[in-house]
mmCIF file of C-alpha atoms in Angstrom:
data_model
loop_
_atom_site.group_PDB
_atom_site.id
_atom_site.type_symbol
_atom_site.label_atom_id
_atom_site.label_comp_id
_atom_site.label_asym_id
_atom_site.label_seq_id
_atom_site.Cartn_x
_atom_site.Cartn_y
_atom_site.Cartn_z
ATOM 1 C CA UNK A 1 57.737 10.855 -7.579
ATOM 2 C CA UNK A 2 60.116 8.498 -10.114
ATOM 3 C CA UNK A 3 59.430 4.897 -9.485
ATOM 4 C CA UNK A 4 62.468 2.245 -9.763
ATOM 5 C CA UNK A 5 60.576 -0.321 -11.543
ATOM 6 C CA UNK A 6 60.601 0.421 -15.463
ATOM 7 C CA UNK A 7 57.593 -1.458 -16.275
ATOM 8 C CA UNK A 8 55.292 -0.176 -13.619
ATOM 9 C CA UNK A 9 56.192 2.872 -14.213
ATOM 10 C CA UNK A 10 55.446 2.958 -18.105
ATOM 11 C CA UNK A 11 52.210 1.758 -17.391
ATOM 12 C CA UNK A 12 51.194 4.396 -14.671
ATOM 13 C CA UNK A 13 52.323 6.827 -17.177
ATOM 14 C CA UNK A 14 50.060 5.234 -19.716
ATOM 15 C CA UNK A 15 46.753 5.364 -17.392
ATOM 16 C CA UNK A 16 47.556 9.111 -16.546
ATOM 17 C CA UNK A 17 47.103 9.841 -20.350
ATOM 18 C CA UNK A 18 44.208 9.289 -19.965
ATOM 19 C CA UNK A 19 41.405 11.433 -19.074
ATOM 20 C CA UNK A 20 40.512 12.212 -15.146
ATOM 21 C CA UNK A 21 43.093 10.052 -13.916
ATOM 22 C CA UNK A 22 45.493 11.919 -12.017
ATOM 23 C CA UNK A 23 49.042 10.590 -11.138
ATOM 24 C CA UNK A 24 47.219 9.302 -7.575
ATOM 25 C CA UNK A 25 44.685 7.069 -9.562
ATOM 26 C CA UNK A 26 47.212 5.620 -12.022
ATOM 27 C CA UNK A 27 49.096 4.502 -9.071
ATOM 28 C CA UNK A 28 46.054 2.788 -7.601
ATOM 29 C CA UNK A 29 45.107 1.537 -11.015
ATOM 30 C CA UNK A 30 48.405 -0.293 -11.600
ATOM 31 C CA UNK A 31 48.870 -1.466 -8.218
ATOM 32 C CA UNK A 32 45.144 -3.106 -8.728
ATOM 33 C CA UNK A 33 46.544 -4.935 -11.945
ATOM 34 C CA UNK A 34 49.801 -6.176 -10.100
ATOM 35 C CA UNK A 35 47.109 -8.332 -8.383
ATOM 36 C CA UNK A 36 45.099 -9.785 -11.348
ATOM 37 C CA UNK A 37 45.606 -13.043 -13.196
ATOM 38 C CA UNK A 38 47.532 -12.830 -16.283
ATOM 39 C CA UNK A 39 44.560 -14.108 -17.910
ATOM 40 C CA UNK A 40 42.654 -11.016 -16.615
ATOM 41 C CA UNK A 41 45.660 -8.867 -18.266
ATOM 42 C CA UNK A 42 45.314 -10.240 -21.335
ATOM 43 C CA UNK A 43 41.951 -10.127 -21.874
ATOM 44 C CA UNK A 44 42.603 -6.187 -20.938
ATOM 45 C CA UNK A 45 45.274 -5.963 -23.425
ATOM 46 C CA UNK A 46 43.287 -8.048 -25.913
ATOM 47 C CA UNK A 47 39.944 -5.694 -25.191
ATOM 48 C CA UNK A 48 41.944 -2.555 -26.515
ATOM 49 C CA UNK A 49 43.701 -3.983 -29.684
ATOM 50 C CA UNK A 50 40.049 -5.292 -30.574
ATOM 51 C CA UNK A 51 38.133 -2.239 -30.127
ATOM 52 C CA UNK A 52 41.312 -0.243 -32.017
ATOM 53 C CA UNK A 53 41.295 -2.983 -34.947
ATOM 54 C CA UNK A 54 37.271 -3.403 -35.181
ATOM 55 C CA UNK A 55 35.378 0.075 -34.698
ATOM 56 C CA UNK A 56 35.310 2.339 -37.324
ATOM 57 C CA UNK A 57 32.766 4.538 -39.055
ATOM 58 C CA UNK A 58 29.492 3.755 -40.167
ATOM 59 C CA UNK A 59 29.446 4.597 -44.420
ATOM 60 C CA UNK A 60 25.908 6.472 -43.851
ATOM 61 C CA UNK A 61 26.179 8.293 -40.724
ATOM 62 C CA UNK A 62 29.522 8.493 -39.556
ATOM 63 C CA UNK A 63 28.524 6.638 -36.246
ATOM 64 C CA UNK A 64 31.140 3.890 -34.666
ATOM 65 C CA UNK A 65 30.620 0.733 -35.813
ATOM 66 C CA UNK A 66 32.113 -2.537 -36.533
ATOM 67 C CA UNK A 67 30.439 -3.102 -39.971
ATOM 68 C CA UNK A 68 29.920 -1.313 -43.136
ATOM 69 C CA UNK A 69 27.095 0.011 -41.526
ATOM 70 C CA UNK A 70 25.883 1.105 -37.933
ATOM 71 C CA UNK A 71 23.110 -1.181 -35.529
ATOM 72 C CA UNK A 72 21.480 1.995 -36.206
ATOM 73 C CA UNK A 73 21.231 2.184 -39.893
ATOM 74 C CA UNK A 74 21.171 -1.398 -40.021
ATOM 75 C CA UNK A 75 17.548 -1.277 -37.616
ATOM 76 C CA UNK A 76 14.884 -2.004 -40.249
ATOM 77 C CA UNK A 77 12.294 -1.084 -37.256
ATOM 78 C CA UNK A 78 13.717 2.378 -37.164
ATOM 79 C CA UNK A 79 12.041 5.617 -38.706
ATOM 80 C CA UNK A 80 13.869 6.716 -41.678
ATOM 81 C CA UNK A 81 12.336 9.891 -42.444
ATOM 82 C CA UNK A 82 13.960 11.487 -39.386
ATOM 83 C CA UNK A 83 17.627 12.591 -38.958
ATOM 84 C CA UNK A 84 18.571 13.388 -35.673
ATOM 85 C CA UNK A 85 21.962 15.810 -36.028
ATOM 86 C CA UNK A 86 24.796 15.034 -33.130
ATOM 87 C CA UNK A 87 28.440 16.235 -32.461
ATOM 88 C CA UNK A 88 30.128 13.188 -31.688
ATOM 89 C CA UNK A 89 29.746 9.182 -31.294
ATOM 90 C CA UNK A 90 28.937 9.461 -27.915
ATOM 91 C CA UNK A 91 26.527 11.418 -28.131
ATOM 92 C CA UNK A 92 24.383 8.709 -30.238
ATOM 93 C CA UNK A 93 25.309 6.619 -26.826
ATOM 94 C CA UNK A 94 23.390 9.458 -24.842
ATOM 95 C CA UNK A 95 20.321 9.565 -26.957
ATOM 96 C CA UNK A 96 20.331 6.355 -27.649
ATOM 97 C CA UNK A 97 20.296 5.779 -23.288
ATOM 98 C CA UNK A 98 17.285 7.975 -23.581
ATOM 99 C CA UNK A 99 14.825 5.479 -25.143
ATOM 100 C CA UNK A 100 13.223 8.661 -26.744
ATOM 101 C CA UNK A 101 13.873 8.313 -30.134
ATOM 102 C CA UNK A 102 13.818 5.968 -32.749
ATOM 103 C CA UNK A 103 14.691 7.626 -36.003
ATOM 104 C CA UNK A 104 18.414 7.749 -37.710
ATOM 105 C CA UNK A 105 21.501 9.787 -36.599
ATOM 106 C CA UNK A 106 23.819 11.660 -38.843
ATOM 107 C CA UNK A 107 27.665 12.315 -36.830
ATOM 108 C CA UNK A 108 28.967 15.308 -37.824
ATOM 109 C CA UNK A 109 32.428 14.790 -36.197
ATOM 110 C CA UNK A 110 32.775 17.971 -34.952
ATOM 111 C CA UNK A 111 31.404 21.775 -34.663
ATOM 112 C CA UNK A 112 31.922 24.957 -37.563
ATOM 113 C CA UNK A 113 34.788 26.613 -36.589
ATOM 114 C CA UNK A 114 36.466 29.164 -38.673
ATOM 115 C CA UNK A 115 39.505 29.547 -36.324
ATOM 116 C CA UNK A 116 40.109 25.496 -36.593
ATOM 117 C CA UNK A 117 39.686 25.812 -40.205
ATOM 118 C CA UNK A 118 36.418 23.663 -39.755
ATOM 119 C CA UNK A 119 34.385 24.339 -42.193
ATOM 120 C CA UNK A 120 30.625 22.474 -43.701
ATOM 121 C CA UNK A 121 32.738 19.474 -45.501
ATOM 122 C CA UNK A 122 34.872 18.654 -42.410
ATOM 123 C CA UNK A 123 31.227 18.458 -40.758
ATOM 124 C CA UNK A 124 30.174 15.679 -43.624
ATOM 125 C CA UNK A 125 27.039 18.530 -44.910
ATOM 126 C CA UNK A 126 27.291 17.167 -48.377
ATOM 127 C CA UNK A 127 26.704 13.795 -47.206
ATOM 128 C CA UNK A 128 23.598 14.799 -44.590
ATOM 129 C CA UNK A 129 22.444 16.708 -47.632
ATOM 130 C CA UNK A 130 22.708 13.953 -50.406
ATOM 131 C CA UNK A 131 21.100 11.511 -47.329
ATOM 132 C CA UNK A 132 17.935 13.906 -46.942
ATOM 133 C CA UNK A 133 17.073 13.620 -50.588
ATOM 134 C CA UNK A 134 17.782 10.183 -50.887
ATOM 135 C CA UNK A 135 16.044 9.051 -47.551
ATOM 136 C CA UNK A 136 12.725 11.829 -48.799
ATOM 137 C CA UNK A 137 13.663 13.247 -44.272
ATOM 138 C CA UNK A 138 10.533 14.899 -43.543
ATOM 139 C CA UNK A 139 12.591 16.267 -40.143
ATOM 140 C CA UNK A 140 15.857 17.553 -39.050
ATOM 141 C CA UNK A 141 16.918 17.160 -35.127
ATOM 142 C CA UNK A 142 19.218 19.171 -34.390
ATOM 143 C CA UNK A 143 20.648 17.835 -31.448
ATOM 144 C CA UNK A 144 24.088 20.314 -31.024
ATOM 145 C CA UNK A 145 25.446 21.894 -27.250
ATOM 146 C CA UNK A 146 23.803 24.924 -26.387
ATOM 147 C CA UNK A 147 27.474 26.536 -26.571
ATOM 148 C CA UNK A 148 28.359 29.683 -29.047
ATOM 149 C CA UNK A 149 30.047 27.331 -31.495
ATOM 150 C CA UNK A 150 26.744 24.646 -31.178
ATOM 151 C CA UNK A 151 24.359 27.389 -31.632
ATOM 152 C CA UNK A 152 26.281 29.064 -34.573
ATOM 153 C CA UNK A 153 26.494 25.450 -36.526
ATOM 154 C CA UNK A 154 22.905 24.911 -35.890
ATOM 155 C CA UNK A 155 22.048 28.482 -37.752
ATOM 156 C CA UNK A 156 24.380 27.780 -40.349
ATOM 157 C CA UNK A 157 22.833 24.090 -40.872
ATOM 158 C CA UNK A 158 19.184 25.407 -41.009
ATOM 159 C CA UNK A 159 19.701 28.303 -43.453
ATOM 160 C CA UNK A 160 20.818 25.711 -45.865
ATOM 161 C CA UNK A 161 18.994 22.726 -45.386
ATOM 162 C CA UNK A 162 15.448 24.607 -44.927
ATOM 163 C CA UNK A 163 15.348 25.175 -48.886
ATOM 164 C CA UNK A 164 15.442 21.472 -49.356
ATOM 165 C CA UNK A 165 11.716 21.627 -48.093
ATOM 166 C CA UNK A 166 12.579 19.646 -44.865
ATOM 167 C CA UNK A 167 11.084 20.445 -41.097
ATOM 168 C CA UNK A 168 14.471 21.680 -39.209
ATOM 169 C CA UNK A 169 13.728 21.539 -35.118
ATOM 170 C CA UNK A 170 16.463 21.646 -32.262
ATOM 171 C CA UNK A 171 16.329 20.313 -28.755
ATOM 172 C CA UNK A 172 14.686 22.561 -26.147
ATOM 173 C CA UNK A 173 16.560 24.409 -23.676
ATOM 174 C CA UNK A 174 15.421 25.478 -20.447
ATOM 175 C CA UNK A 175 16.047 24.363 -16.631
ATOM 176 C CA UNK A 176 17.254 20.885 -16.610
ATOM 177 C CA UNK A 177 14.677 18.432 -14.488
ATOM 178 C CA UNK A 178 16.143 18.084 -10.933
ATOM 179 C CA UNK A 179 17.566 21.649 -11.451
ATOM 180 C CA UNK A 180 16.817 24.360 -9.211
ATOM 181 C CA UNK A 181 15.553 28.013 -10.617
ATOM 182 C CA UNK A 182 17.843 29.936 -7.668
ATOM 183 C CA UNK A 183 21.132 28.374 -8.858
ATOM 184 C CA UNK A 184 20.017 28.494 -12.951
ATOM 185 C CA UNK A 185 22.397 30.766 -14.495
ATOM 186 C CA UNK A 186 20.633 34.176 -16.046
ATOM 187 C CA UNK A 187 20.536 32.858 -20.212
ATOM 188 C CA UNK A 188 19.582 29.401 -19.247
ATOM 189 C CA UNK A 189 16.586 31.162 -17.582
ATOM 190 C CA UNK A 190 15.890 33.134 -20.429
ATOM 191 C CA UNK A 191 15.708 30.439 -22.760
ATOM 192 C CA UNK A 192 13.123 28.555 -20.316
ATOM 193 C CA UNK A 193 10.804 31.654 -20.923
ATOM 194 C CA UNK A 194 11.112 32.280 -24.486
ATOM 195 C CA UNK A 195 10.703 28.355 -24.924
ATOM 196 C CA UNK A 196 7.778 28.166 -22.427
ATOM 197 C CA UNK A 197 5.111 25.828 -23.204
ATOM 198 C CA UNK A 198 1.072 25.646 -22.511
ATOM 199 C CA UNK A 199 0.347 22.698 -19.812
ATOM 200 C CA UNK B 1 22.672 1.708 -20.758
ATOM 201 C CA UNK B 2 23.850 -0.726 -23.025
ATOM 202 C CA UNK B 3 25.970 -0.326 -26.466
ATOM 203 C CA UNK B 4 25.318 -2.258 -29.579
ATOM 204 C CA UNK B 5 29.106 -1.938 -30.561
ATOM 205 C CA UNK B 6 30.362 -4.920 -28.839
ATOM 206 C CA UNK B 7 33.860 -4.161 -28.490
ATOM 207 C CA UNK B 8 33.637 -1.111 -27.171
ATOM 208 C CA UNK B 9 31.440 -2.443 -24.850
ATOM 209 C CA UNK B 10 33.510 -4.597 -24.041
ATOM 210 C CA UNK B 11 36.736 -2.061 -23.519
ATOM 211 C CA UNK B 12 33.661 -0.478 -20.927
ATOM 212 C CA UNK B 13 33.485 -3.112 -19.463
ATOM 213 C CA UNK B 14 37.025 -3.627 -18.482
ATOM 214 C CA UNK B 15 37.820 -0.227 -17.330
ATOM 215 C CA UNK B 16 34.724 -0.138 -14.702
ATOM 216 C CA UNK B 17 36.764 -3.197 -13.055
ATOM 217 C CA UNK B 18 39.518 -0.645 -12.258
ATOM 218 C CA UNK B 19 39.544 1.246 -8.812
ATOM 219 C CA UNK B 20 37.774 4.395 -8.724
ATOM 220 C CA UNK B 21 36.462 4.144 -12.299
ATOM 221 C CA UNK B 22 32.601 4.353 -12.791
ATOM 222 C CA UNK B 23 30.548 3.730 -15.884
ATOM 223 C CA UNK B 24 30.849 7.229 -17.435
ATOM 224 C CA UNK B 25 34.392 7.762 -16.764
ATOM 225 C CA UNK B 26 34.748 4.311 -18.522
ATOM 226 C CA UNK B 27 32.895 5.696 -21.509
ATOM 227 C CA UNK B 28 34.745 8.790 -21.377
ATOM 228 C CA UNK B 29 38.254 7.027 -21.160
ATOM 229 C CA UNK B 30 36.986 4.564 -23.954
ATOM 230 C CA UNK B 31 35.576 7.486 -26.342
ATOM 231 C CA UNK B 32 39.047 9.104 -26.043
ATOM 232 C CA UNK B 33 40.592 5.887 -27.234
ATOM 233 C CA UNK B 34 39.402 5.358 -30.374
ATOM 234 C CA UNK B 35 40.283 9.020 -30.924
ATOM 235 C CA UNK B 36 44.111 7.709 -30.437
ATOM 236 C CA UNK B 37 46.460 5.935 -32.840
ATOM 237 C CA UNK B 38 47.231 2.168 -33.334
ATOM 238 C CA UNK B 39 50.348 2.692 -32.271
ATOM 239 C CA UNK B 40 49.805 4.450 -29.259
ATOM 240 C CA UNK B 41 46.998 1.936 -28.213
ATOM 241 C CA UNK B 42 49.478 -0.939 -29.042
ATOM 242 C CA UNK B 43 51.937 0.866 -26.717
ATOM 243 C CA UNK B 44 49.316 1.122 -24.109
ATOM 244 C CA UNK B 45 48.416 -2.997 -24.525
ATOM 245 C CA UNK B 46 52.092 -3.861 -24.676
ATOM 246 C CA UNK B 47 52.787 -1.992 -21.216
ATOM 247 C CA UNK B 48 50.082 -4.254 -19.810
ATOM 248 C CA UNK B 49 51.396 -7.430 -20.983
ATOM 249 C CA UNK B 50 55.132 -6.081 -20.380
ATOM 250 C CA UNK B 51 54.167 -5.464 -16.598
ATOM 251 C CA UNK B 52 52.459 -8.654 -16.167
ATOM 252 C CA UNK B 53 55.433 -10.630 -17.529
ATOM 253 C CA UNK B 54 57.980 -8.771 -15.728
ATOM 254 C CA UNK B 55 57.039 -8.058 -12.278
ATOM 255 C CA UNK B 56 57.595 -10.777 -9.343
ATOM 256 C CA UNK B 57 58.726 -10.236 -5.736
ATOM 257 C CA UNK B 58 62.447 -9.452 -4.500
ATOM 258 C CA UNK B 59 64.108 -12.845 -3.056
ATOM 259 C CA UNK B 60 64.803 -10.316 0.260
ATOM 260 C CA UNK B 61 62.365 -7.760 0.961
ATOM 261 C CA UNK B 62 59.130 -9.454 -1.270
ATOM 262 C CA UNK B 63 59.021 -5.626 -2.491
ATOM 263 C CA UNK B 64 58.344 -5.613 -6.473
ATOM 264 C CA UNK B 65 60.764 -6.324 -8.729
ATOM 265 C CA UNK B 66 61.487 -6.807 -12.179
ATOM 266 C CA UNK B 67 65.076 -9.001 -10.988
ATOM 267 C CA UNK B 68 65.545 -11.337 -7.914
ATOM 268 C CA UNK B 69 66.544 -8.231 -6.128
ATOM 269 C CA UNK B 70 64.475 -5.169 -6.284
ATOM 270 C CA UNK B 71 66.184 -1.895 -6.580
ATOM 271 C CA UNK B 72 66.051 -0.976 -3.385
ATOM 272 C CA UNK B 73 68.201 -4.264 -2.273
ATOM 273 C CA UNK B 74 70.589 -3.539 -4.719
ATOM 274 C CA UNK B 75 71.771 -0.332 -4.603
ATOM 275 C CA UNK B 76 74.918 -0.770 -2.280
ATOM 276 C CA UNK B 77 74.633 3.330 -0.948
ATOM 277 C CA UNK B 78 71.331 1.956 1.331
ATOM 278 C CA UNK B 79 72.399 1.614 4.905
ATOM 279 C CA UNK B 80 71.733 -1.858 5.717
ATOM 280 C CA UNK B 81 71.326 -2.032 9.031
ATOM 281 C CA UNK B 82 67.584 -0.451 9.045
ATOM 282 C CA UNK B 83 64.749 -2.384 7.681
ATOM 283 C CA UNK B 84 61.617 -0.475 7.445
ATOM 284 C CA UNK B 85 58.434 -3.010 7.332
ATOM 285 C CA UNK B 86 55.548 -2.137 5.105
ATOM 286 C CA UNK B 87 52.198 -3.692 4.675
ATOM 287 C CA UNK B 88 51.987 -3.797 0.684
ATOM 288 C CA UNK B 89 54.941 -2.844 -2.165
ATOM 289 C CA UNK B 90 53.082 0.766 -2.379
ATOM 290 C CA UNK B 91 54.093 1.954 0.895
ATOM 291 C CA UNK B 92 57.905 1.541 -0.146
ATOM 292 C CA UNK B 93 56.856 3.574 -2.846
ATOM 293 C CA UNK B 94 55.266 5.976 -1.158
ATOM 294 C CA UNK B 95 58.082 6.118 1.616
ATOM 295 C CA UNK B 96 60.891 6.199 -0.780
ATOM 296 C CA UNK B 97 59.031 9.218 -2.555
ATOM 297 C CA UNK B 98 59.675 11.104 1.047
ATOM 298 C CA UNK B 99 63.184 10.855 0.201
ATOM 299 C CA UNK B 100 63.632 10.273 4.022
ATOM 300 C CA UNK B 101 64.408 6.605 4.652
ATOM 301 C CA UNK B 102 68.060 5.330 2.840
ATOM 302 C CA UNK B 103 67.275 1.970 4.768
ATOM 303 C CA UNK B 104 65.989 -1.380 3.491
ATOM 304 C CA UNK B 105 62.204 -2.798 3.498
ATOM 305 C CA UNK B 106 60.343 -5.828 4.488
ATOM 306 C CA UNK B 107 56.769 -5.892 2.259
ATOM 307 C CA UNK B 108 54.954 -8.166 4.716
ATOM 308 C CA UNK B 109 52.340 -8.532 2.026
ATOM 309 C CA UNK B 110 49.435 -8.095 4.782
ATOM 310 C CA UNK B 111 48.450 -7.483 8.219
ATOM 311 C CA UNK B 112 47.859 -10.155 11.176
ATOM 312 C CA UNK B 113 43.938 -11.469 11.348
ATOM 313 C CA UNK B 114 42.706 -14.625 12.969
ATOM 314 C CA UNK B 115 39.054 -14.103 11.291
ATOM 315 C CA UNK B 116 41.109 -14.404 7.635
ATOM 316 C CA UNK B 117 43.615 -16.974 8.729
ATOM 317 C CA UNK B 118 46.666 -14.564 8.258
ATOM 318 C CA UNK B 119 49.208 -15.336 10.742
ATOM 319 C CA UNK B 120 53.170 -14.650 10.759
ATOM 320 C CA UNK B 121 53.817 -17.234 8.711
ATOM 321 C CA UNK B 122 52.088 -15.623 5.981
ATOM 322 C CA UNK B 123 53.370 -12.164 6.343
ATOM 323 C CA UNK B 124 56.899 -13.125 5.863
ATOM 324 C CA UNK B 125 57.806 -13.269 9.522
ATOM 325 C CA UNK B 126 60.249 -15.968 9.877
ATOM 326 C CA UNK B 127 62.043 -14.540 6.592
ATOM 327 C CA UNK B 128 62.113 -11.121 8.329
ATOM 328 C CA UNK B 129 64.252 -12.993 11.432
ATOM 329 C CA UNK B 130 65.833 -14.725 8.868
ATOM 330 C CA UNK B 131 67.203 -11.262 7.646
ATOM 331 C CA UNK B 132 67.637 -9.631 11.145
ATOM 332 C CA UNK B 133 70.313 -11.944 12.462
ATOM 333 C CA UNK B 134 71.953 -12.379 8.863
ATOM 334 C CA UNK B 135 71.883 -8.195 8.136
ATOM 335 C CA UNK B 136 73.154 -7.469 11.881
ATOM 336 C CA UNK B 137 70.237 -5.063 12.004
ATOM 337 C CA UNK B 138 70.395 -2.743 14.969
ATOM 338 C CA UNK B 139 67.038 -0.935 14.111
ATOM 339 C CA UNK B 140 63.220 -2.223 13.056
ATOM 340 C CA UNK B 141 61.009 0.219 11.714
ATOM 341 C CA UNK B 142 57.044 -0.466 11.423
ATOM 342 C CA UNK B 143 55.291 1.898 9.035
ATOM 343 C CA UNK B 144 52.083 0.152 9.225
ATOM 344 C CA UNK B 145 48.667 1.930 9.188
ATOM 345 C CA UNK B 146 47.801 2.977 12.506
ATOM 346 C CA UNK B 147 44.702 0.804 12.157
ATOM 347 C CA UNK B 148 43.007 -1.443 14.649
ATOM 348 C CA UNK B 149 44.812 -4.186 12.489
ATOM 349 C CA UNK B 150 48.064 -1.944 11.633
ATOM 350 C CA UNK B 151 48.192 -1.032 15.786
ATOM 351 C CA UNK B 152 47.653 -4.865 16.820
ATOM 352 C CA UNK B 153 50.223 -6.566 14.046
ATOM 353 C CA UNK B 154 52.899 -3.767 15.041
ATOM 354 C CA UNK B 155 52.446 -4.764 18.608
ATOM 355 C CA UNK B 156 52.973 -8.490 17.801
ATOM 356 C CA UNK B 157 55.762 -7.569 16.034
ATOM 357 C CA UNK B 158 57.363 -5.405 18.846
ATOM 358 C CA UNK B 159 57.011 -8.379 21.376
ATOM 359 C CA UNK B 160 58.993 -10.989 18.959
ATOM 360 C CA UNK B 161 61.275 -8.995 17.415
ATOM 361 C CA UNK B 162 62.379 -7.657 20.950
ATOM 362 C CA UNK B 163 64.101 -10.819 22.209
ATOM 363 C CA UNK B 164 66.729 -10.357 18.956
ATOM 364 C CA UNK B 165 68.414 -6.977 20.583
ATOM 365 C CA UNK B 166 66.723 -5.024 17.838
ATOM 366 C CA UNK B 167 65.485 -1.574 18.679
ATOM 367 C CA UNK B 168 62.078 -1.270 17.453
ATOM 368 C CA UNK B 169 60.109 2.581 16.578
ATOM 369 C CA UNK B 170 57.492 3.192 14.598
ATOM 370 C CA UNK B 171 55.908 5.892 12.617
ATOM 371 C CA UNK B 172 54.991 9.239 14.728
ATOM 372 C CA UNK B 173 50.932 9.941 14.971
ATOM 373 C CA UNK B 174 49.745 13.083 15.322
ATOM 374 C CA UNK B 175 48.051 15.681 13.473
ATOM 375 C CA UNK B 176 48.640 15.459 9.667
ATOM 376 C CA UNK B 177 50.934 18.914 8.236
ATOM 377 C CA UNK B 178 48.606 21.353 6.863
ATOM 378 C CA UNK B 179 46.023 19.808 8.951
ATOM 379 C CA UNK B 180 43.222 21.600 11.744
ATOM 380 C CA UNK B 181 43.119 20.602 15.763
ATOM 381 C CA UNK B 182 39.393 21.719 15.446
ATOM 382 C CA UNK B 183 38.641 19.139 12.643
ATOM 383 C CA UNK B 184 41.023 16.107 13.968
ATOM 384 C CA UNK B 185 39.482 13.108 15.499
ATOM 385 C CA UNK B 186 40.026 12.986 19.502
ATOM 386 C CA UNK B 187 42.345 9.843 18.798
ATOM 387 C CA UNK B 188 44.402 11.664 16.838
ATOM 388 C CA UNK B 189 44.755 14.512 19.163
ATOM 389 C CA UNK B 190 45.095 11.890 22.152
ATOM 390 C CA UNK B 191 47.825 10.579 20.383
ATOM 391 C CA UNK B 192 49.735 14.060 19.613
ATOM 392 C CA UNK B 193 49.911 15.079 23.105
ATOM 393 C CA UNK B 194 51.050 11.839 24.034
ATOM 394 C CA UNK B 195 53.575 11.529 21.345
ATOM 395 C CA UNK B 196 54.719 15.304 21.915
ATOM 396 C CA UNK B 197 58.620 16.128 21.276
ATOM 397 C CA UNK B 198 60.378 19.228 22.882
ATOM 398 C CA UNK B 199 61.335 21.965 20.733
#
């Protein structure tokens, strides 16, 4: 469905770049935004050029941030002798949401992937190492997706960072709280066994 | 869950204030952001601005425009003695997607309701007379919602538009295409039987 009106229509096509919004909800969207103050617009407009001109990564830990370093690394209050190991920014967001843990993150931007051509220094593994001996870690989260290509990077980073005399642990896997053991697919089961613990 | 990175918070922020987006799809949307380029985020903030600045309301219809006269208006193949009234400037572009209607529109902007103080005056009424007399139309028709406040503005419609030697239809009700008599409301189904055509 074309629409006659050039500028509405570059703008629904903008929102329907992005992800889950469907040509339906860009409509809605836009329609929504006809009705806002152009104050309101502009501090929409003004919100995106800041976030693209301010955030970028941390120097340590390859976090977002809008300094040198992250809030993170910048925490004095924070343990330092713990590296928790994540995929992506947002997934410092999710643990951070948790409450649960209070040590430092290192981003790896990404998982191994020979096919990609992804290999350890796309992942920043010289830095993480040269931060370990630097920081003395005494542990290793790993904190990867319980997917092939998680699992494989979290073998590959234990075989080489257990010679640098460092505690390597990953998060458990098992049924997740709220879930139900009928609908729990067959490995996910599995894993719940193997990783059973005494109450 | 809060976000120590304040401008991304604040993009957050801005995108939960759209329809139909909740707080993770607003961290989702925002996390795929930063993944984009400044020049595509520019374009995205400049479409914003650029729709703001150039959107008002057609000097005949009050459909949206980026001239005095909105496309519709304009374009001379239209047969111009049919005006179609809408509620809001997305039903025109909803009904021209149809590719049904080659009439004109009236965007009343609203519906009739004493309890918000909307009365004709407000939903373009006297322009719409204004128009009928001027265009020669010969037929009215109301696509309005068949509400309880679609149903009751149509009818006040109907009663003053009458007295110009306008015929007046509006939009068949009935069972929506694709749709199930065993799962449509008894309303509906009243409605189809009454509103049945011979085949």
């Amino acid at each position: 469905m074309t629409f006659q009106i050039k500028s509405i229509e570059t703008l629904i096509n903008e929102f329907r770049k992005l992800p889950g919004i469907g040509p339906k909800s860009a409509r809605r969207i836009v329609f929504s935004l006809l009705g806002q103050s152009e104050k309101e617009i502009k501090d929409f407009a003004g919100a995106l050029i800041d976030m693209k001109e301010k955030v970028r990564f941390c120097k340590n830990c390859f976090n977002l941030s809008e300094e040198d370093e992250c809030p993170v690394c910048k925490d004095s209050s924070r343990n330092r002798e713990t590296i928790c190991i994540v995929e992506k920014p947002s997934d410092v967001l999710v643990i951070e949401g948790t409450g649960e843990y209070r040590g430092l993150y290192h981003v790896m931007g990404g998982l191994l992937s020979p096919i990609e051509n992804i290999g350890p220094d796309e992942l920043k593994i010289p830095q993480l190492i040269g931060r370990i001996s630097q920081l003395n870690t005494t542990e290793i989260i790993i904190a990867l997706n319980p997917t092939v290509e998680g699992d494989s990077t979290a073998t590959y980073l234990s075989k080489n960072l257990k010679p640098l005399g460092v505690k390597i642990t990953k998060l458990a896997s098992g049924l997740p709280v709220g879930g139900d053991i009928e609908y729990a697919d067959q490995i996910t089961i599995g894993r719940a066994i193997s990783g059973r613990r005494e109450m």
